[in-house]
Amino acid sequence: MSELERKRDRAPVPSAWEYATAPEARDIVQIRDRYGHFIGGEWTDPAETYSTIAPSSEETLAEVGQATSEEVGLAVEAARDAFTNGWSDVSPSERAKYLFRIARILQERSREFAVLESLNGGKPIRESRDVDLPLSAAHFFYYAGWADKLEYAFPNRKPRPIGVAGQIVPWNFPLLMLSWKIAPALAAGNTVVLKPAETTPLSALLFADVLRQAELPPGVVNIVTGDGRTGAALVEHPDVDKIAFTGSTEVGKSIQRQLAGTGKHLTLELGGKAANVIFDDAALDQAVEGIVNGIYFNQGHVCCAGSRLLVQESIYEPLIGKLKRRLATLRVGDPLDKNTDVGAINSKQQLDKIKELVAAGEEEGAEIYQPPCRLPEKGYWFAPTVFTNVAQSYRIAQEEIFGPVLSVLTFRTPDEAVEKANNTPYGLSAGVWTEKGSRILAMAQQLRAGVIWANTYNRFDPASPFGGYKESGFGREGGRHGLEPYLEFE
Ligand code: NDP
């Protein structure tokens, strides 16, 4: 018997296998105590500030500016000045070089950004490291490639930039949404004023440092932080030529009303209540992984989350059994721990909204399942949740919960699946799980959703357009289509 085998025989067998914590080091990122706005390539001293926190611990991370309409005005002025005095004369291939530089710097500094994104937003480091950061860099790489090929992208249409773009992004993918917006705007030759969400301003402020490192001319991208009032000031500003908004349907509708008749260009990427449809011939274990990825990825703070699960009746029992077993293995906790699957809820306000809708689900008669899991005492947390016995009329089947909560419904025939999937005011995304290619194509033709995944879920690629129908908004981001909203044609 070898030495190793002897030792193994003597080692006590653990009664339970626990994951040891594997925290990512925080010291790679330097957070300043106080941030101003990034206007004309300089940091300003803000008139008002507020505290931004880590939702997993409620610890204050920094003081950041609450931009007033005057400060928003300065940012728009800087963007206009940069547009008319320089940026519009920069040759397309030079513009591309800036974008390539930004992409490479994001790659080089990806760990720093990933840690900051998880700290300020609450999402697991595994996701910020493996999804948000690589995709952000990929967007800049992708649009860098288009900057000097606009004539080919839109043959015979003579594209030209619109001017100053006001961009408002939400808190669920702060850096990724910034990249989705800034990369095509710059590739098309526009200048930008960006407002990150109130709860997650830090990665946008660190991005200002990347812009300086890339030596982007001052004023081409300006960043103003603050709450909805700052966003409203940007929307209202008369010298902004285009508004690109991602966020709630309610705010999106009010922006559309406000801009009606002003001639400003507008794109809206709003909410969703996607159906993830599982047919009885689907590979069940893979489907379970897709369901989990569809709704528990980023704590369900995903506009295209597969929040309504439609299961064919004949496989309902085995599928739900497998799903519940899989849920019990999800690790909820410290976003900076590399083992964590489900991180913190982004804010107290969002947690309250999730709790309210979950209570409504129980009251209306749905059956709730949550795996046993110990939630940290400080911070904002919600256990992964599945509702079965859900009727289409219940609020949890109709409204966007934007949290780790899945509502399960059943169907018998493909027609019934289509009818139920389309029974929503939204139309952003959907998933189809079946082994039949023809069924995938037939479903994709009938589902009223901008993005349809087949035998996978929540997959993104910069070359692929993303956007909605109906109350999920209009306009596309990503791909060649994503350039069009930033261009005018002769
Ligand atoms: P909002 O739509 O309020 O936030 C999106 C962005 O718009 C933020 O930067 C926000 O600033 C800004 N904003 C708020 N009010 C105005 C306004 N009047 N004019 C211009 N900009 C404005 O979403 P919430 O954060 O309030 O979340 C509420 C719900 O919206 C969520 O529960 C979820 O259901 C949905 N949502 C959907 C998203 C999506 O990607 N589809 C993303 C985020 C939320 P501030 O951060 O200061 O409020």
Coordinates of C-alpha atoms in Angstrom, one line a residue, residues 24-490:
E24 CA -11.9 37.9 -5.0
A25 CA -9.4 40.5 -3.6
R26 CA -11.0 44.0 -3.4
D27 CA -7.8 46.0 -3.3
I28 CA -7.3 45.8 -7.1
V29 CA -9.8 48.7 -7.3
Q30 CA -9.2 52.1 -5.8
I31 CA -12.5 53.8 -5.0
R32 CA -12.2 57.6 -4.3
D33 CA -14.1 59.1 -1.4
R34 CA -15.9 61.6 -3.7
Y35 CA -16.6 61.9 -7.4
G36 CA -17.7 64.8 -9.5
H37 CA -19.1 64.7 -13.0
F38 CA -16.9 64.0 -16.0
I39 CA -17.4 66.9 -18.3
G40 CA -15.2 68.1 -21.2
G41 CA -12.5 65.6 -20.1
E42 CA -12.3 67.1 -16.6
W43 CA -13.7 66.2 -13.2
T44 CA -16.0 68.9 -11.9
D45 CA -16.8 69.7 -8.3
P46 CA -20.5 68.7 -8.0
A47 CA -23.1 71.1 -6.5
E48 CA -24.9 68.2 -4.7
T49 CA -23.8 64.7 -3.8
Y50 CA -25.3 61.4 -2.5
S51 CA -23.8 58.2 -1.1
T52 CA -23.5 55.1 -3.2
I53 CA -23.4 51.8 -1.4
A54 CA -22.6 48.1 -1.7
P55 CA -26.0 46.4 -1.7
S56 CA -24.5 43.2 -0.2
S57 CA -23.3 44.9 3.0
E58 CA -25.0 48.4 2.9
E59 CA -21.5 49.8 3.3
T60 CA -21.0 53.3 1.8
L61 CA -18.5 53.1 -1.1
A62 CA -18.3 56.8 -2.2
E63 CA -20.0 60.1 -2.5
V64 CA -21.1 60.9 -6.0
G65 CA -22.6 63.9 -7.7
Q66 CA -26.3 64.5 -8.1
A67 CA -26.2 66.5 -11.3
T68 CA -28.5 69.5 -11.5
S69 CA -30.0 70.8 -14.8
E70 CA -27.2 73.4 -14.9
E71 CA -24.6 70.6 -14.7
V72 CA -26.4 68.6 -17.3
G73 CA -26.4 71.7 -19.4
L74 CA -22.6 72.0 -19.1
A75 CA -22.2 68.4 -20.2
V76 CA -24.4 68.9 -23.2
E77 CA -22.5 72.0 -24.1
A78 CA -19.2 70.1 -23.9
A79 CA -20.6 67.4 -26.1
R80 CA -21.9 69.9 -28.7
D81 CA -18.6 71.7 -28.7
A82 CA -16.7 68.4 -29.2
F83 CA -19.0 67.4 -32.0
T84 CA -18.8 70.6 -34.0
N85 CA -15.1 71.5 -33.3
G86 CA -13.2 68.4 -34.0
W87 CA -14.9 65.0 -33.5
S88 CA -17.0 65.2 -36.7
D89 CA -13.8 65.9 -38.6
V90 CA -11.9 63.0 -37.2
S91 CA -11.5 60.4 -40.0
P92 CA -13.6 57.2 -39.5
S93 CA -10.4 55.1 -39.3
E94 CA -9.1 57.4 -36.5
R95 CA -12.4 57.0 -34.7
A96 CA -12.0 53.3 -35.0
K97 CA -8.6 53.5 -33.3
Y98 CA -10.1 55.1 -30.2
L99 CA -12.7 52.4 -30.0
F100 CA -10.1 49.7 -30.3
R101 CA -8.0 51.3 -27.6
I102 CA -11.0 51.5 -25.3
A103 CA -11.7 47.8 -25.9
R104 CA -8.2 46.8 -25.2
I105 CA -8.0 48.9 -22.0
L106 CA -11.2 47.3 -20.8
Q107 CA -9.7 43.9 -21.3
E108 CA -6.5 44.9 -19.5
R109 CA -8.4 46.3 -16.6
S110 CA -11.2 43.7 -16.6
R111 CA -10.5 42.4 -13.1
E112 CA -10.6 45.8 -11.6
F113 CA -13.9 46.6 -13.4
A114 CA -15.4 43.2 -12.5
V115 CA -14.7 43.7 -8.8
L116 CA -16.2 47.2 -8.8
E117 CA -19.3 46.1 -10.7
S118 CA -19.9 43.3 -8.2
L119 CA -19.3 45.6 -5.2
N120 CA -21.6 48.4 -6.4
G121 CA -24.2 46.3 -8.1
G122 CA -24.3 43.1 -6.0
K123 CA -23.9 40.7 -8.9
P124 CA -21.7 37.6 -8.5
I125 CA -18.1 38.2 -9.5
R126 CA -18.3 35.0 -11.7
E127 CA -20.9 36.9 -13.9
S128 CA -19.2 40.3 -13.9
R129 CA -15.9 38.6 -14.7
D130 CA -17.1 36.1 -17.3
V131 CA -20.1 38.0 -18.9
D132 CA -20.2 41.7 -18.3
L133 CA -16.6 42.5 -18.9
P134 CA -15.8 40.3 -21.9
L135 CA -19.1 41.4 -23.6
S136 CA -18.3 45.1 -22.9
A137 CA -14.9 44.8 -24.5
A138 CA -16.4 42.8 -27.4
H139 CA -18.9 45.6 -28.1
F140 CA -16.2 48.2 -28.5
F141 CA -14.1 45.8 -30.7
Y142 CA -17.2 45.1 -32.8
Y143 CA -18.2 48.7 -33.4
A144 CA -14.6 49.7 -33.9
G145 CA -14.7 47.5 -37.0
W146 CA -17.8 49.3 -38.3
A147 CA -16.5 52.9 -37.8
D148 CA -14.9 53.2 -41.2
K149 CA -17.3 51.0 -43.1
L150 CA -20.6 52.9 -42.6
E151 CA -20.9 53.4 -46.3
Y152 CA -20.8 49.6 -46.8
A153 CA -23.2 49.0 -43.9
F154 CA -25.8 51.3 -45.5
P155 CA -25.0 51.4 -49.2
N156 CA -26.3 54.3 -51.3
R157 CA -27.8 56.0 -48.2
K158 CA -25.0 58.4 -47.3
P159 CA -25.0 58.1 -43.5
R160 CA -24.0 60.9 -41.2
P161 CA -23.9 61.3 -37.4
I162 CA -26.9 62.8 -35.6
G163 CA -25.0 65.0 -33.1
V164 CA -25.2 64.8 -29.3
A165 CA -26.7 61.6 -27.9
G166 CA -28.1 61.6 -24.4
Q167 CA -27.9 58.0 -23.0
I168 CA -29.6 56.8 -19.8
V169 CA -28.8 53.3 -18.5
P170 CA -30.2 51.1 -15.7
W171 CA -28.5 49.4 -12.8
N172 CA -28.7 45.7 -13.8
F173 CA -25.7 45.8 -16.3
P174 CA -24.1 49.2 -15.6
L175 CA -20.9 48.8 -17.7
L176 CA -22.4 46.5 -20.3
M177 CA -25.3 48.9 -21.0
L178 CA -22.9 51.8 -21.2
S179 CA -20.9 49.8 -23.8
W180 CA -24.0 48.9 -25.8
K181 CA -24.8 52.6 -25.9
I182 CA -21.4 54.4 -26.2
A183 CA -19.7 52.1 -28.7
P184 CA -22.2 52.5 -31.6
A185 CA -22.7 56.2 -30.9
L186 CA -18.9 56.9 -31.2
A187 CA -18.5 54.5 -34.2
A188 CA -21.2 56.5 -36.0
G189 CA -19.4 59.8 -35.2
N190 CA -21.7 61.2 -32.4
T191 CA -20.7 62.7 -29.0
V192 CA -22.3 61.5 -25.8
V193 CA -23.7 62.5 -22.4
L194 CA -24.3 59.4 -20.4
K195 CA -26.2 59.1 -17.1
P196 CA -25.7 55.9 -15.2
A197 CA -28.3 54.6 -12.7
E198 CA -28.4 56.2 -9.3
T199 CA -27.5 53.0 -7.5
T200 CA -24.6 51.9 -9.7
P201 CA -22.5 54.9 -10.9
L202 CA -19.1 53.6 -10.0
S203 CA -18.1 51.6 -13.1
A204 CA -19.2 54.5 -15.4
L205 CA -17.0 56.8 -13.3
L206 CA -14.1 54.4 -13.6
F207 CA -14.8 54.2 -17.4
A208 CA -14.0 58.0 -17.5
D209 CA -10.5 57.0 -16.5
V210 CA -10.4 54.6 -19.5
L211 CA -11.4 57.4 -21.8
R212 CA -8.5 59.5 -20.6
Q213 CA -6.1 56.6 -20.9
A214 CA -7.3 56.1 -24.5
E215 CA -6.8 59.9 -25.1
L216 CA -10.3 60.3 -26.4
P217 CA -10.7 64.0 -27.2
P218 CA -12.3 66.0 -24.3
G219 CA -16.1 66.3 -24.5
V220 CA -16.7 63.4 -26.8
V221 CA -18.0 61.4 -23.9
N222 CA -19.3 63.1 -20.8
I223 CA -20.7 61.3 -17.7
V224 CA -23.1 62.9 -15.3
T225 CA -24.4 61.0 -12.3
G226 CA -27.6 61.4 -10.3
D227 CA -31.2 60.0 -9.9
G228 CA -34.2 60.3 -12.2
R229 CA -34.1 64.1 -12.0
T230 CA -30.8 64.1 -13.8
G231 CA -32.1 61.8 -16.5
A232 CA -35.2 64.0 -16.9
A233 CA -32.9 67.1 -17.3
L234 CA -31.0 65.3 -20.1
V235 CA -34.2 64.2 -21.9
E236 CA -35.5 67.8 -21.7
H237 CA -32.4 69.5 -22.8
P238 CA -33.1 71.3 -26.2
D239 CA -29.6 70.7 -27.6
V240 CA -29.7 66.9 -27.3
D241 CA -30.4 65.3 -30.7
K242 CA -31.1 61.7 -29.6
I243 CA -32.1 59.9 -26.5
A244 CA -31.3 56.3 -25.9
F245 CA -33.0 54.8 -22.9
T246 CA -32.9 51.4 -21.2
G247 CA -35.1 51.0 -18.1
S248 CA -38.6 50.6 -17.0
T249 CA -41.6 50.7 -19.3
E250 CA -43.2 53.4 -17.2
V251 CA -40.3 55.8 -17.5
G252 CA -39.8 54.9 -21.2
K253 CA -43.4 55.8 -21.9
S254 CA -43.1 59.1 -20.1
I255 CA -40.0 59.9 -22.1
Q256 CA -41.8 59.1 -25.3
R257 CA -44.6 61.4 -24.4
Q258 CA -42.2 64.1 -23.5
L259 CA -40.3 63.9 -26.8
A260 CA -43.3 63.7 -29.1
G261 CA -43.2 66.5 -31.6
T262 CA -39.7 67.7 -30.6
G263 CA -38.0 65.9 -33.6
K264 CA -35.5 64.3 -31.3
H265 CA -34.5 60.7 -32.2
L266 CA -35.5 58.1 -29.6
T267 CA -34.8 54.4 -28.9
L268 CA -36.3 52.6 -25.9
E269 CA -35.2 49.3 -24.5
L270 CA -37.8 48.5 -21.8
G271 CA -39.1 45.6 -19.7
G272 CA -40.1 42.1 -20.5
K273 CA -41.9 39.0 -19.2
A274 CA -40.4 36.4 -21.4
A275 CA -41.7 32.9 -21.9
N276 CA -39.3 30.0 -21.7
V277 CA -41.1 27.2 -23.5
I278 CA -40.1 23.6 -22.7
F279 CA -41.5 20.9 -25.0
D280 CA -41.7 17.2 -24.0
D281 CA -38.9 16.2 -26.4
A282 CA -36.4 18.6 -24.9
A283 CA -33.2 17.4 -23.2
L284 CA -34.5 17.9 -19.7
D285 CA -31.2 18.3 -17.8
Q286 CA -30.0 20.9 -20.3
A287 CA -33.4 22.6 -20.2
V288 CA -33.1 22.8 -16.4
E289 CA -29.7 24.6 -16.8
G290 CA -31.3 26.9 -19.3
I291 CA -34.2 27.7 -17.0
V292 CA -31.8 28.4 -14.1
N293 CA -29.6 30.6 -16.3
G294 CA -32.8 32.3 -17.7
I295 CA -34.2 33.5 -14.4
Y296 CA -31.5 33.4 -11.6
F297 CA -28.7 34.9 -13.7
N298 CA -28.0 38.4 -12.2
Q299 CA -30.6 37.7 -9.5
G300 CA -33.3 37.9 -12.3
H301 CA -32.5 41.6 -12.8
V302 CA -32.5 41.0 -16.5
C303 CA -35.0 42.6 -18.9
C304 CA -35.0 39.5 -21.1
A305 CA -35.2 37.1 -18.1
G306 CA -37.1 33.9 -18.8
S307 CA -39.5 34.7 -15.9
R308 CA -42.5 32.7 -17.2
L309 CA -41.7 29.0 -17.6
L310 CA -44.2 27.2 -20.0
V311 CA -43.9 23.5 -19.5
Q312 CA -45.6 20.8 -21.7
E313 CA -48.0 19.0 -19.3
S314 CA -46.5 15.5 -20.0
I315 CA -43.1 16.4 -18.6
Y316 CA -44.3 18.7 -15.8
E317 CA -43.6 16.4 -12.9
P318 CA -40.1 15.3 -13.8
L319 CA -39.0 18.7 -14.9
I320 CA -40.2 20.5 -11.8
G321 CA -38.6 17.8 -9.6
K322 CA -35.2 18.3 -11.4
L323 CA -35.6 22.1 -11.2
K324 CA -36.2 22.0 -7.4
R325 CA -33.2 19.7 -6.9
R326 CA -31.0 22.0 -9.0
L327 CA -32.2 25.1 -7.0
A328 CA -31.0 23.5 -3.8
T329 CA -27.5 23.6 -5.2
L330 CA -27.4 27.4 -5.9
R331 CA -25.2 29.3 -3.6
V332 CA -26.6 32.7 -2.5
G333 CA -24.2 35.1 -0.9
D334 CA -21.2 37.4 -1.1
P335 CA -21.0 38.7 -4.7
L336 CA -17.2 38.8 -4.5
D337 CA -17.0 35.0 -3.7
K338 CA -16.1 33.1 -6.8
N339 CA -18.5 30.3 -5.7
T340 CA -21.5 32.5 -5.5
D341 CA -24.3 31.8 -8.0
V342 CA -26.9 34.4 -6.8
G343 CA -25.7 37.7 -5.4
A344 CA -27.4 40.6 -3.6
I345 CA -30.6 42.4 -4.8
N346 CA -29.5 45.8 -6.2
S347 CA -31.4 48.1 -3.8
K348 CA -33.8 48.2 -0.9
Q349 CA -36.4 49.6 -3.3
Q350 CA -36.0 46.7 -5.7
L351 CA -36.2 44.2 -2.8
D352 CA -39.4 45.7 -1.6
K353 CA -40.9 45.5 -5.1
I354 CA -39.9 41.8 -5.3
K355 CA -41.4 41.0 -1.8
E356 CA -44.6 42.8 -2.7
L357 CA -45.1 40.8 -5.9
V358 CA -44.2 37.5 -4.2
A359 CA -46.7 38.2 -1.5
A360 CA -49.3 38.9 -4.2
G361 CA -48.5 35.6 -5.8
E362 CA -49.1 33.7 -2.6
E363 CA -52.3 35.6 -1.9
E364 CA -53.7 34.9 -5.4
G365 CA -53.2 31.2 -4.8
A366 CA -49.9 30.2 -6.4
E367 CA -47.7 27.6 -4.6
I368 CA -44.3 28.9 -3.6
Y369 CA -41.0 26.9 -3.4
Q370 CA -37.7 28.2 -2.0
P371 CA -34.8 25.9 -1.4
P372 CA -33.3 26.0 2.1
C373 CA -30.6 28.7 2.1
R374 CA -29.1 30.9 4.7
L375 CA -29.3 34.6 3.6
P376 CA -26.7 37.0 5.0
E377 CA -28.0 39.3 7.7
K378 CA -26.8 42.6 6.3
G379 CA -27.6 43.8 2.8
Y380 CA -30.5 43.0 0.4
W381 CA -31.2 39.4 -0.4
F382 CA -33.9 37.2 -1.8
A383 CA -33.8 33.4 -2.1
P384 CA -34.3 31.8 -5.5
T385 CA -38.1 31.2 -5.8
V386 CA -40.4 29.1 -8.0
F387 CA -44.1 29.6 -8.2
T388 CA -46.2 26.7 -9.4
N389 CA -50.0 26.5 -9.8
V390 CA -49.9 29.9 -11.5
A391 CA -52.8 31.2 -13.5
Q392 CA -52.2 33.6 -16.4
S393 CA -54.2 36.3 -14.7
Y394 CA -52.0 36.4 -11.6
R395 CA -49.7 39.5 -11.2
I396 CA -46.7 37.2 -11.0
A397 CA -47.5 36.0 -14.5
Q398 CA -48.2 39.4 -15.9
E399 CA -45.8 42.0 -14.3
E400 CA -42.0 42.2 -14.5
I401 CA -40.7 41.2 -11.1
F402 CA -37.1 41.8 -12.0
G403 CA -35.9 39.4 -9.3
P404 CA -35.1 35.7 -8.8
V405 CA -38.7 34.6 -9.1
L406 CA -40.0 32.1 -11.7
S407 CA -43.7 31.6 -12.5
V408 CA -44.5 28.1 -13.9
L409 CA -47.5 27.6 -16.3
T410 CA -48.3 24.5 -18.4
F411 CA -49.6 23.8 -22.0
R412 CA -50.7 20.9 -24.0
T413 CA -50.2 21.8 -27.7
P414 CA -47.7 24.1 -29.5
D415 CA -50.6 26.4 -30.4
E416 CA -51.5 26.8 -26.7
A417 CA -47.8 27.5 -25.9
V418 CA -47.8 30.3 -28.5
E419 CA -51.0 31.8 -27.3
K420 CA -49.8 31.8 -23.7
A421 CA -46.3 33.0 -24.5
N422 CA -47.7 36.0 -26.5
N423 CA -50.3 36.8 -23.8
T424 CA -48.3 39.7 -22.5
P425 CA -48.0 43.4 -23.2
Y426 CA -44.2 42.9 -23.6
G427 CA -42.2 41.3 -26.4
L428 CA -38.5 41.3 -25.7
S429 CA -37.4 37.7 -25.7
A430 CA -38.4 34.1 -25.5
G431 CA -36.8 30.6 -25.3
V432 CA -37.8 27.4 -27.0
W433 CA -36.5 23.9 -25.9
T434 CA -37.2 21.0 -28.2
E435 CA -35.1 18.6 -30.3
K436 CA -37.0 19.3 -33.5
G437 CA -35.5 22.0 -35.7
S438 CA -38.7 22.5 -37.6
R439 CA -40.6 23.2 -34.3
I440 CA -38.0 25.8 -33.3
L441 CA -38.5 27.6 -36.6
A442 CA -42.3 27.4 -36.4
M443 CA -42.3 28.7 -32.8
A444 CA -39.8 31.5 -33.7
Q445 CA -42.2 32.7 -36.5
Q446 CA -45.1 32.8 -34.2
L447 CA -43.7 34.2 -31.0
R448 CA -43.9 38.0 -30.8
A449 CA -40.5 38.7 -29.3
G450 CA -37.4 40.5 -30.5
V451 CA -35.0 37.8 -29.5
I452 CA -35.7 34.1 -29.5
W453 CA -33.2 31.6 -28.1
A454 CA -33.4 27.9 -29.0
N455 CA -32.1 25.3 -26.6
T456 CA -30.1 28.0 -24.8
Y457 CA -31.0 31.2 -22.9
N458 CA -29.5 34.6 -22.1
R459 CA -26.8 34.4 -24.8
F460 CA -25.5 37.7 -26.2
D461 CA -23.2 38.6 -29.0
P462 CA -22.3 42.1 -30.2
A463 CA -23.0 41.1 -33.8
S464 CA -26.6 40.2 -33.0
P465 CA -29.3 42.8 -32.7
F466 CA -31.3 43.0 -29.5
G467 CA -34.6 44.9 -28.8
G468 CA -38.3 44.5 -28.4
Y469 CA -41.8 44.7 -29.7
K470 CA -44.9 46.2 -28.0
E471 CA -44.2 47.6 -24.5
S472 CA -40.6 46.3 -24.6
G473 CA -39.7 49.3 -26.7
F474 CA -38.3 50.0 -30.1
G475 CA -35.0 50.3 -31.9
R476 CA -32.2 47.8 -31.9
E477 CA -28.9 47.6 -30.1
G478 CA -26.1 45.4 -31.3
G479 CA -25.1 44.4 -34.8
R480 CA -25.4 46.6 -37.9
H481 CA -28.9 47.4 -36.8
G482 CA -27.5 49.1 -33.7
L483 CA -25.7 51.7 -35.8
E484 CA -28.8 52.9 -37.5
P485 CA -30.4 54.8 -34.5
Y486 CA -27.2 56.9 -34.3
L487 CA -27.2 57.9 -38.0
E488 CA -29.2 60.2 -40.3
F489 CA -29.4 59.5 -44.0
E490 CA -29.4 61.9 -46.9

